[in-house]
Amino acid sequence: MGINIGTLFGTIELKDHFTGPLMSMGNSAKTFGRNLTSAGTAMTLGISAPLAALGGYAVKASIDFESAFAGVARTVGGTTTQLNELEQGILQMARTIPVSAVELSKIAENAGQLGVAREDILSFTRVMADLQVATKLSGEEAASMSAKFQNIFSAAGKETDRLGSTIALLGVNGAATEQDILQMGVRIASAGYFANLSQANVLALANTIASLGIEAEAGGSSMTNVINRISM
């Protein structure tokens, strides 16, 4: 059987005609695959990694809060239901003001340690947190001094919103800082209480003294003596 040269060369030409495009398609597929791999790696680094980090941060924040709230449970006490309500109240508060749940827990812990009743803890904590936002006082500092001041008047945790408003108002309109006012107020509170002065009266007097640049320790002792003599 003879070989048709024309058919042979036609077959070769036909083979070459298909081989070139097929090889090109194969190379394109490899390139496409490499691009997909690169894109997948980029997505992992750009999305998955930050999400993993975010998840780790959320876990740490949760652990930090649980640790901080353990201090609240220790100083405030109460049943499981009461503590759960307090815990949820702090978490909800943290969603509405620029103070973290951990910071709020520390304020609440100080309040409980200084005798603020459990039913007044959330309102007291909110006022102290608001003072932290509006003044140069830290929440814990405000809570400590305010509770001590109120304790002298046998009113720990009572009408704290009025106390907070008075401190903030005096701080805005006077030459003394809120910290100076509270420090002086705590110093002269006992004398003021026995002289039948109100909390607002004592704070106003503390503001006047502090505005003169008198130190709380020296000014407090001197003013206590003055109040005692006047009230005798």
Backbone as numpy.savetxt, mean C-alpha at the origin, in Angstrom:
# Nx Ny Nz CAx CAy CAz Cx Cy Cz
14.64 -52.47 -78.94 13.80 -51.28 -78.94 14.68 -50.03 -78.94
14.47 -49.12 -79.90 15.30 -47.93 -80.01 14.87 -46.86 -79.04
15.80 -46.00 -78.73 15.53 -44.89 -77.81 15.25 -43.64 -78.61
14.15 -43.03 -78.27 13.78 -41.77 -78.92 14.52 -40.65 -78.23
15.51 -40.12 -78.93 16.36 -39.09 -78.32 15.53 -37.87 -77.94
14.59 -37.53 -78.79 13.76 -36.36 -78.51 12.95 -36.55 -77.24
12.41 -37.78 -77.07 11.64 -38.05 -75.85 12.53 -37.97 -74.62
13.76 -38.52 -74.72 14.70 -38.52 -73.61 15.03 -37.10 -73.17
15.38 -36.28 -74.16 15.73 -34.89 -73.81 14.52 -34.13 -73.31
13.36 -34.51 -73.82 12.14 -33.85 -73.33 11.89 -34.21 -71.88
12.17 -35.49 -71.54 12.00 -35.92 -70.14 12.96 -35.19 -69.22
14.20 -35.04 -69.70 15.21 -34.35 -68.89 14.82 -32.91 -68.68
14.34 -32.28 -69.78 13.94 -30.89 -69.66 12.74 -30.73 -68.73
11.80 -31.70 -68.84 10.64 -31.66 -67.99 11.02 -31.81 -66.51
11.99 -32.74 -66.27 12.47 -32.95 -64.90 13.10 -31.69 -64.34
13.93 -31.04 -65.14 14.58 -29.80 -64.69 13.54 -28.71 -64.45
12.49 -28.75 -65.28 11.45 -27.73 -65.15 10.75 -27.79 -63.79
10.56 -29.04 -63.25 9.90 -29.22 -61.95 10.88 -29.16 -60.77
12.12 -29.63 -61.00 13.08 -29.72 -59.90 13.42 -28.36 -59.31
13.64 -27.36 -60.17 14.00 -26.03 -59.70 12.96 -25.43 -58.76
11.70 -25.38 -59.20 10.67 -24.83 -58.30 10.49 -25.62 -57.03
10.61 -26.97 -57.11 10.45 -27.79 -55.92 11.54 -27.49 -54.89
12.78 -27.35 -55.38 13.88 -27.03 -54.47 13.67 -25.66 -53.85
13.18 -24.72 -54.67 12.92 -23.38 -54.16 11.85 -23.40 -53.08
10.78 -24.19 -53.32 9.72 -24.32 -52.33 10.24 -24.93 -51.04
11.12 -25.92 -51.17 11.69 -26.56 -49.98 12.51 -25.58 -49.15
13.31 -24.77 -49.84 14.12 -23.77 -49.13 13.23 -22.74 -48.44
12.14 -22.35 -49.13 11.20 -21.38 -48.53 10.54 -21.95 -47.29
10.20 -23.26 -47.37 9.57 -23.90 -46.22 10.52 -23.94 -45.04
11.80 -24.22 -45.30 12.79 -24.23 -44.22 12.92 -22.85 -43.59
12.98 -21.82 -44.50 13.08 -20.45 -44.00 11.87 -20.08 -43.16
10.68 -20.46 -43.65 9.44 -20.18 -42.92 9.45 -20.86 -41.55
9.94 -22.10 -41.52 10.01 -22.83 -40.26 10.94 -22.17 -39.28
12.09 -21.71 -39.79 13.03 -21.01 -38.90 12.42 -19.72 -38.36
11.67 -19.02 -39.25 11.01 -17.78 -38.80 9.97 -18.06 -37.72
9.22 -19.18 -37.87 8.23 -19.53 -36.86 8.90 -19.83 -35.53
10.03 -20.55 -35.60 10.77 -20.86 -34.38 11.25 -19.60 -33.68
11.78 -18.65 -34.49 12.24 -17.38 -33.93 11.10 -16.60 -33.31
9.95 -16.60 -34.01 8.78 -15.90 -33.50 8.30 -16.52 -32.20
8.32 -17.85 -32.14 7.90 -18.54 -30.92 8.81 -18.21 -29.76
10.12 -18.16 -30.03 11.07 -17.80 -28.98 10.84 -16.38 -28.50
10.60 -15.47 -29.46 10.35 -14.08 -29.10 9.09 -13.95 -28.26
8.03 -14.70 -28.63 6.80 -14.64 -27.85 7.01 -15.17 -26.45
7.82 -16.22 -26.34 8.12 -16.79 -25.02 8.82 -15.77 -24.14
9.82 -15.08 -24.73 10.57 -14.09 -23.97 9.77 -12.83 -23.71
8.94 -12.44 -24.70 8.21 -11.19 -24.60 6.91 -11.28 -23.84
6.31 -12.46 -23.78 5.01 -12.61 -23.13 5.06 -13.58 -21.96
5.52 -14.79 -22.25 5.50 -15.82 -21.21 6.39 -15.48 -20.03
7.59 -14.98 -20.34 8.52 -14.66 -19.25 7.98 -13.55 -18.35
7.48 -12.42 -18.93 6.89 -11.40 -18.05 5.69 -11.91 -17.27
4.87 -12.76 -17.89 3.72 -13.31 -17.17 4.17 -14.17 -16.00
5.24 -14.93 -16.22 5.76 -15.77 -15.14 6.28 -14.89 -14.01
6.98 -13.79 -14.38 7.49 -12.87 -13.36 6.35 -12.22 -12.60
5.30 -11.85 -13.35 4.14 -11.23 -12.71 3.48 -12.20 -11.73
3.39 -13.45 -12.15 2.82 -14.46 -11.26 3.64 -14.63 -10.00
4.98 -14.60 -10.15 5.86 -14.70 -8.99 5.70 -13.52 -8.06
5.52 -12.32 -8.64 5.31 -11.12 -7.81 4.00 -11.22 -7.04
2.96 -11.72 -7.71 1.65 -11.85 -7.05 1.73 -12.81 -5.88
2.46 -13.90 -6.06 2.62 -14.88 -4.98 3.36 -14.24 -3.80
4.43 -13.49 -4.09 5.19 -12.83 -3.02 4.32 -11.80 -2.29
3.54 -11.01 -3.06 2.66 -10.01 -2.44 1.65 -10.67 -1.53
1.13 -11.82 -1.96 0.16 -12.54 -1.14 0.80 -13.04 0.15
2.02 -13.57 0.05 2.74 -14.06 1.23 3.04 -12.90 2.19
3.47 -11.75 1.63 3.78 -10.58 2.45 2.54 -10.12 3.21
1.39 -10.11 2.52 0.16 -9.68 3.18 -0.24 -10.64 4.29
-0.17 -11.93 4.02 -0.54 -12.92 5.04 0.34 -12.79 6.27
1.63 -12.51 6.03 2.55 -12.33 7.15 2.19 -11.06 7.94
1.87 -9.97 7.21 1.51 -8.71 7.88 0.19 -8.85 8.63
-0.76 -9.57 8.05 -2.07 -9.69 8.70 -1.98 -10.59 9.93
-1.00 -11.46 9.98 -0.82 -12.29 11.18 -0.57 -11.39 12.39
0.12 -10.25 12.18 0.34 -9.30 13.26 -0.97 -8.66 13.72
-1.87 -8.40 12.76 -3.18 -7.84 13.10 -3.97 -8.83 13.95
-3.98 -10.08 13.51 -4.71 -11.12 14.24 -4.18 -11.26 15.67
-2.87 -11.07 15.83 -2.25 -11.23 17.15 -2.66 -10.10 18.09
-2.69 -8.86 17.60 -2.98 -7.72 18.49 -4.48 -7.43 18.62
-5.24 -7.75 17.60 -6.67 -7.45 17.62 -7.48 -8.59 18.19
-7.17 -9.82 17.74 -7.91 -10.99 18.22 -9.31 -11.05 17.64
-10.03 -12.11 17.99 -11.39 -12.29 17.50 -11.59 -13.68 16.94
-12.82 -13.98 16.55 -13.14 -15.28 15.97 -12.64 -15.33 14.53
-12.66 -16.52 13.96 -12.22 -16.69 12.57 -13.06 -15.82 11.64
-14.36 -15.78 11.86 -15.26 -14.97 11.04 -14.93 -13.49 11.17
-14.70 -13.03 12.40 -14.38 -11.61 12.63 -13.06 -11.23 11.97
-12.07 -12.10 12.06 -10.78 -11.83 11.45 -10.87 -11.87 9.92
-11.69 -12.76 9.40 -11.90 -12.82 7.95 -12.53 -11.53 7.44
-13.48 -11.01 8.19 -14.13 -9.74 7.81 -13.12 -8.60 7.85
-12.27 -8.61 8.86 -11.24 -7.58 8.98 -10.24 -7.68 7.83
-9.86 -8.90 7.50 -8.92 -9.13 6.40 -9.49 -8.64 5.08
-10.74 -8.99 4.81 -11.38 -8.55 3.57 -11.55 -7.03 3.54
-11.82 -6.44 4.71 -11.95 -4.99 4.78 -10.65 -4.29 4.42
-9.51 -4.83 4.88 -8.20 -4.25 4.57 -7.90 -4.40 3.08
-8.18 -5.57 2.52 -7.94 -5.79 1.09 -8.78 -4.86 0.23
-10.04 -4.67 0.61 -10.92 -3.77 -0.12 -10.44 -2.33 -0.02
-9.95 -1.94 1.16 -9.44 -0.60 1.37 -8.23 -0.34 0.48
-7.38 -1.35 0.34 -6.17 -1.20 -0.48 -6.50 -0.98 -1.96
-7.72 -1.38 -2.37 -8.13 -1.19 -3.77 -8.65 0.22 -4.03
-8.92 0.97 -2.96 -9.55 2.28 -3.14 -8.64 3.45 -2.78
-7.53 3.19 -2.10 -6.59 4.26 -1.74 -5.17 3.82 -2.10
-4.26 4.78 -2.31 -2.88 4.42 -2.71 -1.99 3.99 -1.56
-2.48 3.06 -0.76 -1.71 2.50 0.34 -1.85 0.98 0.25
-0.75 0.26 0.33 -0.78 -1.18 0.14 -1.46 -1.90 1.30
-1.90 -3.12 1.03 -2.54 -3.94 2.07 -1.57 -4.26 3.19
-0.29 -4.38 2.86 0.73 -4.64 3.89 0.86 -3.44 4.83
0.91 -2.23 4.26 1.01 -1.01 5.08 -0.24 -0.84 5.94
-1.40 -1.11 5.35 -2.65 -1.00 6.10 -2.67 -1.99 7.26
-2.14 -3.18 7.03 -2.09 -4.19 8.09 -1.20 -3.74 9.24
-0.11 -3.07 8.91 0.79 -2.59 9.96 0.12 -1.49 10.79
-0.67 -0.63 10.11 -1.42 0.40 10.84 -2.43 -0.26 11.77
-3.15 -1.25 11.24 -4.16 -1.96 12.04 -3.52 -2.70 13.21
-2.35 -3.27 12.98 -1.64 -3.97 14.06 -1.29 -3.00 15.19
-0.77 -1.83 14.82 -0.45 -0.82 15.85 -1.70 -0.38 16.59
-2.80 -0.22 15.85 -4.05 0.21 16.47 -4.52 -0.81 17.51
-4.46 -2.08 17.14 -4.86 -3.13 18.07 -3.97 -3.18 19.29
-2.68 -2.97 19.07 -1.73 -3.01 20.19 -1.96 -1.85 21.16
-2.45 -0.72 20.63 -2.64 0.47 21.47 -4.07 0.60 21.99
-4.85 -0.46 21.86 -6.15 -0.49 22.52 -7.35 -0.10 21.70
-7.20 0.12 20.38 -8.36 0.42 19.55 -9.20 -0.85 19.42
-10.49 -0.73 19.69 -11.38 -1.90 19.66 -11.49 -2.46 18.25
-11.74 -3.77 18.19 -11.81 -4.45 16.90 -12.82 -3.81 15.95
-13.98 -3.41 16.49 -15.01 -2.83 15.62 -14.63 -1.45 15.08
-13.58 -0.83 15.67 -13.14 0.48 15.20 -11.86 0.41 14.38
-11.30 -0.78 14.24 -10.00 -0.92 13.58 -10.02 -0.42 12.14
-11.03 -0.81 11.36 -11.05 -0.43 9.95 -11.19 1.07 9.76
-12.09 1.70 10.52 -12.28 3.15 10.37 -11.03 3.90 10.84
-10.41 3.44 11.94 -9.19 4.05 12.43 -8.07 3.91 11.39
-7.94 2.71 10.83 -6.90 2.45 9.83 -7.09 3.33 8.61
-8.33 3.50 8.18 -8.61 4.34 7.00 -8.19 5.79 7.24
-8.51 6.33 8.40 -8.15 7.72 8.71 -6.64 7.89 8.74
-5.94 6.94 9.37 -4.48 7.03 9.45 -3.84 6.90 8.06
-4.42 6.06 7.22 -3.93 5.91 5.85 -4.16 7.19 5.06
-5.31 7.82 5.27 -5.59 9.10 4.60 -4.60 10.18 5.05
-4.25 10.17 6.35 -3.25 11.12 6.84 -1.89 10.87 6.19
-1.57 9.60 5.99 -0.31 9.26 5.33 -0.28 9.82 3.91
-1.39 9.72 3.21 -1.47 10.20 1.83 -1.43 11.73 1.78
-2.11 12.38 2.72 -2.28 13.84 2.66 -1.19 14.63 3.38
-0.41 13.98 4.25 0.60 14.69 5.03 1.95 13.98 4.93
2.90 14.45 5.70 4.22 13.82 5.73 4.32 12.73 6.79
3.22 12.49 7.50 3.21 11.43 8.51 3.14 10.07 7.82
3.85 9.09 8.36 3.66 7.72 7.90 2.41 7.17 8.59
1.80 6.19 7.99 0.59 5.61 8.58 0.83 5.05 9.96
1.94 4.35 10.14 2.25 3.75 11.45 2.52 4.82 12.50
3.21 5.88 12.09 3.52 6.98 13.01 2.23 7.68 13.42
1.37 7.95 12.46 0.10 8.60 12.75 -0.75 7.73 13.67
-0.77 6.42 13.40 -1.56 5.51 14.22 -1.06 5.46 15.65
0.25 5.39 15.81 0.83 5.29 17.15 0.52 6.54 17.99
0.79 7.72 17.44 0.58 8.95 18.21 -0.90 9.25 18.41
-1.71 9.00 17.39 -3.15 9.28 17.51 -3.80 8.39 18.55
-3.44 7.11 18.55 -4.01 6.18 19.52 -3.59 6.56 20.93
-2.34 6.95 21.12 -1.88 7.37 22.44 -2.65 8.62 22.89
-2.83 9.56 21.96 -3.56 10.79 22.27 -5.00 10.47 22.66
-5.66 9.62 21.87 -7.05 9.26 22.17 -7.18 8.47 23.46
-6.21 7.63 23.75 -6.26 6.84 24.98 -6.33 7.72 26.22
-5.66 8.87 26.18 -5.67 9.78 27.32 -7.08 10.31 27.57
-7.84 10.44 26.47 -9.22 10.91 26.57 -10.21 9.75 26.66
-9.66 8.55 26.88 -10.50 7.33 26.96 -11.38 7.19 25.73
-10.80 7.49 24.57 -11.59 7.47 23.33 -10.83 6.82 22.19
-10.04 5.80 22.50 -9.24 5.16 21.46 -10.12 4.61 20.34
-9.89 5.10 19.14 -10.63 4.63 17.98 -11.98 5.28 17.79
-12.39 6.17 18.67 -13.70 6.81 18.59 -13.58 8.17 17.88
-14.49 8.44 16.98 -14.52 9.69 16.22 -13.14 10.03 15.64
-12.48 9.00 15.12 -11.14 9.19 14.57 -11.16 10.06 13.33
-12.26 10.03 12.58 -12.33 10.87 11.38 -12.27 12.34 11.75
-12.91 12.72 12.87 -12.85 14.10 13.34 -11.44 14.46 13.78
-10.78 13.53 14.47 -9.39 13.75 14.89 -8.50 13.96 13.68
-8.64 13.09 12.68 -7.81 13.19 11.48 -8.04 14.50 10.75
-9.30 14.91 10.64 -9.62 16.17 9.96 -9.01 17.36 10.69
-9.05 17.33 12.03 -8.49 18.43 12.83 -6.99 18.53 12.63
-6.31 17.38 12.65 -4.85 17.37 12.47 -4.48 17.90 11.09
-5.17 17.42 10.07 -4.88 17.84 8.70 -5.15 19.33 8.51
-6.26 19.82 9.07 -6.62 21.23 8.94 -5.60 22.14 9.63
-5.20 21.77 10.84 -4.20 22.56 11.56 -2.86 22.55 10.83
-2.51 21.40 10.26 -1.25 21.30 9.54 -1.22 22.17 8.30
-2.36 22.31 7.63 -2.43 23.12 6.42 -2.39 24.61 6.74
-3.06 24.99 7.82 -3.24 26.41 8.14 -2.24 26.97 9.15
-1.42 26.12 9.74 -0.46 26.59 10.74 0.97 26.45 10.25
1.89 26.92 11.08 3.31 26.84 10.73 3.94 25.52 11.15
3.23 24.76 11.98 3.74 23.48 12.48 3.31 22.34 11.56
4.11 21.29 11.51 3.75 20.11 10.73 2.78 19.24 11.54
2.12 18.35 10.86 1.21 17.43 11.54 1.94 16.59 12.58
3.16 16.23 12.28 3.96 15.46 13.23 4.24 16.28 14.50
4.61 17.55 14.31 4.86 18.44 15.46 3.61 18.60 16.31
2.47 18.77 15.64 1.20 18.97 16.36 0.85 17.75 17.20
0.98 16.58 16.60 0.64 15.35 17.32 1.59 15.10 18.48
2.88 15.32 18.24 3.85 15.11 19.31 3.58 16.04 20.49
3.31 17.31 20.21 3.00 18.25 21.27 1.66 17.90 21.91
0.70 17.49 21.10 -0.61 17.12 21.62 -0.54 15.99 22.62
0.27 14.98 22.30 0.43 13.86 23.23 1.05 14.33 24.53
1.98 15.28 24.44 2.67 15.79 25.63 1.73 16.51 26.59
0.78 17.28 26.04 -0.07 18.10 26.91 -1.49 17.53 27.06
-1.73 16.37 26.49 -3.08 15.80 26.51 -3.60 15.53 27.92
-2.76 15.00 28.77 -3.21 14.67 30.14 -3.68 15.91 30.88
-2.88 16.97 30.80 -3.25 18.22 31.47 -4.52 18.79 30.87
-4.62 18.71 29.54 -5.81 19.21 28.86 -7.06 18.43 29.24
-6.90 17.13 29.37 -8.04 16.27 29.75 -8.56 16.64 31.13
-7.65 16.80 32.09 -8.06 17.13 33.46 -8.56 18.57 33.58
-8.23 19.39 32.58 -8.74 20.77 32.58 -10.04 20.85 31.78
-10.57 19.68 31.42 -11.82 19.58 30.67 -11.76 20.21 29.28
-10.58 20.21 28.68 -10.44 20.66 27.29 -10.81 19.51 26.36
-11.36 19.85 25.21 -11.67 18.81 24.23 -10.40 18.42 23.48
-10.48 17.33 22.73 -9.34 16.91 21.92 -8.96 17.99 20.91
-9.97 18.61 20.30 -9.71 19.66 19.32 -9.03 20.87 19.98
-9.47 21.22 21.20 -8.85 22.33 21.94 -7.37 22.05 22.21
-7.11 20.84 22.66 -5.72 20.47 22.97 -4.85 20.51 21.72
-5.37 20.01 20.61 -4.61 20.01 19.37 -4.37 21.43 18.86
-5.38 22.30 19.02 -5.21 23.69 18.61 -4.13 24.37 19.45
-4.14 24.09 20.76 -3.12 24.64 21.65 -1.75 24.08 21.28
-1.70 22.79 20.97 -0.44 22.15 20.56 0.08 22.78 19.28
-0.80 23.10 18.37 -0.41 23.74 17.11 0.19 25.11 17.36
-0.42 25.86 18.26 0.09 27.21 18.58 1.49 27.15 19.16
1.68 26.22 20.09 3.00 26.09 20.73 4.04 25.62 19.72
3.70 24.60 18.95 4.63 24.04 17.97 4.96 25.05 16.88
4.00 25.90 16.54 4.23 26.90 15.50 5.27 27.94 15.91
5.48 28.07 17.22 6.48 29.00 17.73 7.88 28.40 17.69
7.96 27.16 17.25 9.26 26.51 17.16 9.73 25.89 18.45
8.82 25.75 19.41 9.18 25.16 20.71 9.17 23.65 20.60
10.22 23.03 21.11 10.33 21.57 21.07 9.24 20.92 21.91
8.79 19.75 21.49 7.69 19.06 22.18 8.04 18.72 23.62
9.28 18.30 23.85 9.66 17.88 25.22 9.64 19.06 26.19
10.33 20.13 25.81 10.40 21.30 26.69 9.07 22.04 26.73
8.49 22.28 25.56 7.24 23.02 25.49 6.10 22.27 26.14
6.10 20.95 26.01 5.05 20.14 26.60 5.05 20.23 28.11
6.23 20.16 28.71 6.34 20.24 30.17 5.91 21.60 30.68
6.36 22.66 30.01 6.01 24.01 30.43 4.52 24.27 30.30
3.94 23.88 29.17 2.52 24.12 28.95 1.66 23.27 29.89
2.12 22.09 30.21 1.40 21.24 31.17 1.30 21.95 32.52
2.42 22.56 32.95 2.41 23.31 34.22 1.46 24.49 34.16
1.43 25.19 33.02 0.55 26.34 32.87 -0.90 25.91 32.94
-1.24 24.83 32.21 -2.63 24.34 32.19 -3.05 23.90 33.59
-2.15 23.21 34.28 -2.46 22.73 35.63 -2.74 23.90 36.59
-1.96 24.97 36.48 -2.16 26.12 37.37 -3.48 26.83 37.06
-3.79 26.94 35.76 -5.02 27.62 35.36 -6.26 26.84 35.84
-6.16 25.52 35.75 -7.33 24.68 36.07 -7.49 24.40 37.55
-6.52 24.84 38.38 -6.60 24.58 39.84 -7.72 25.45 40.48
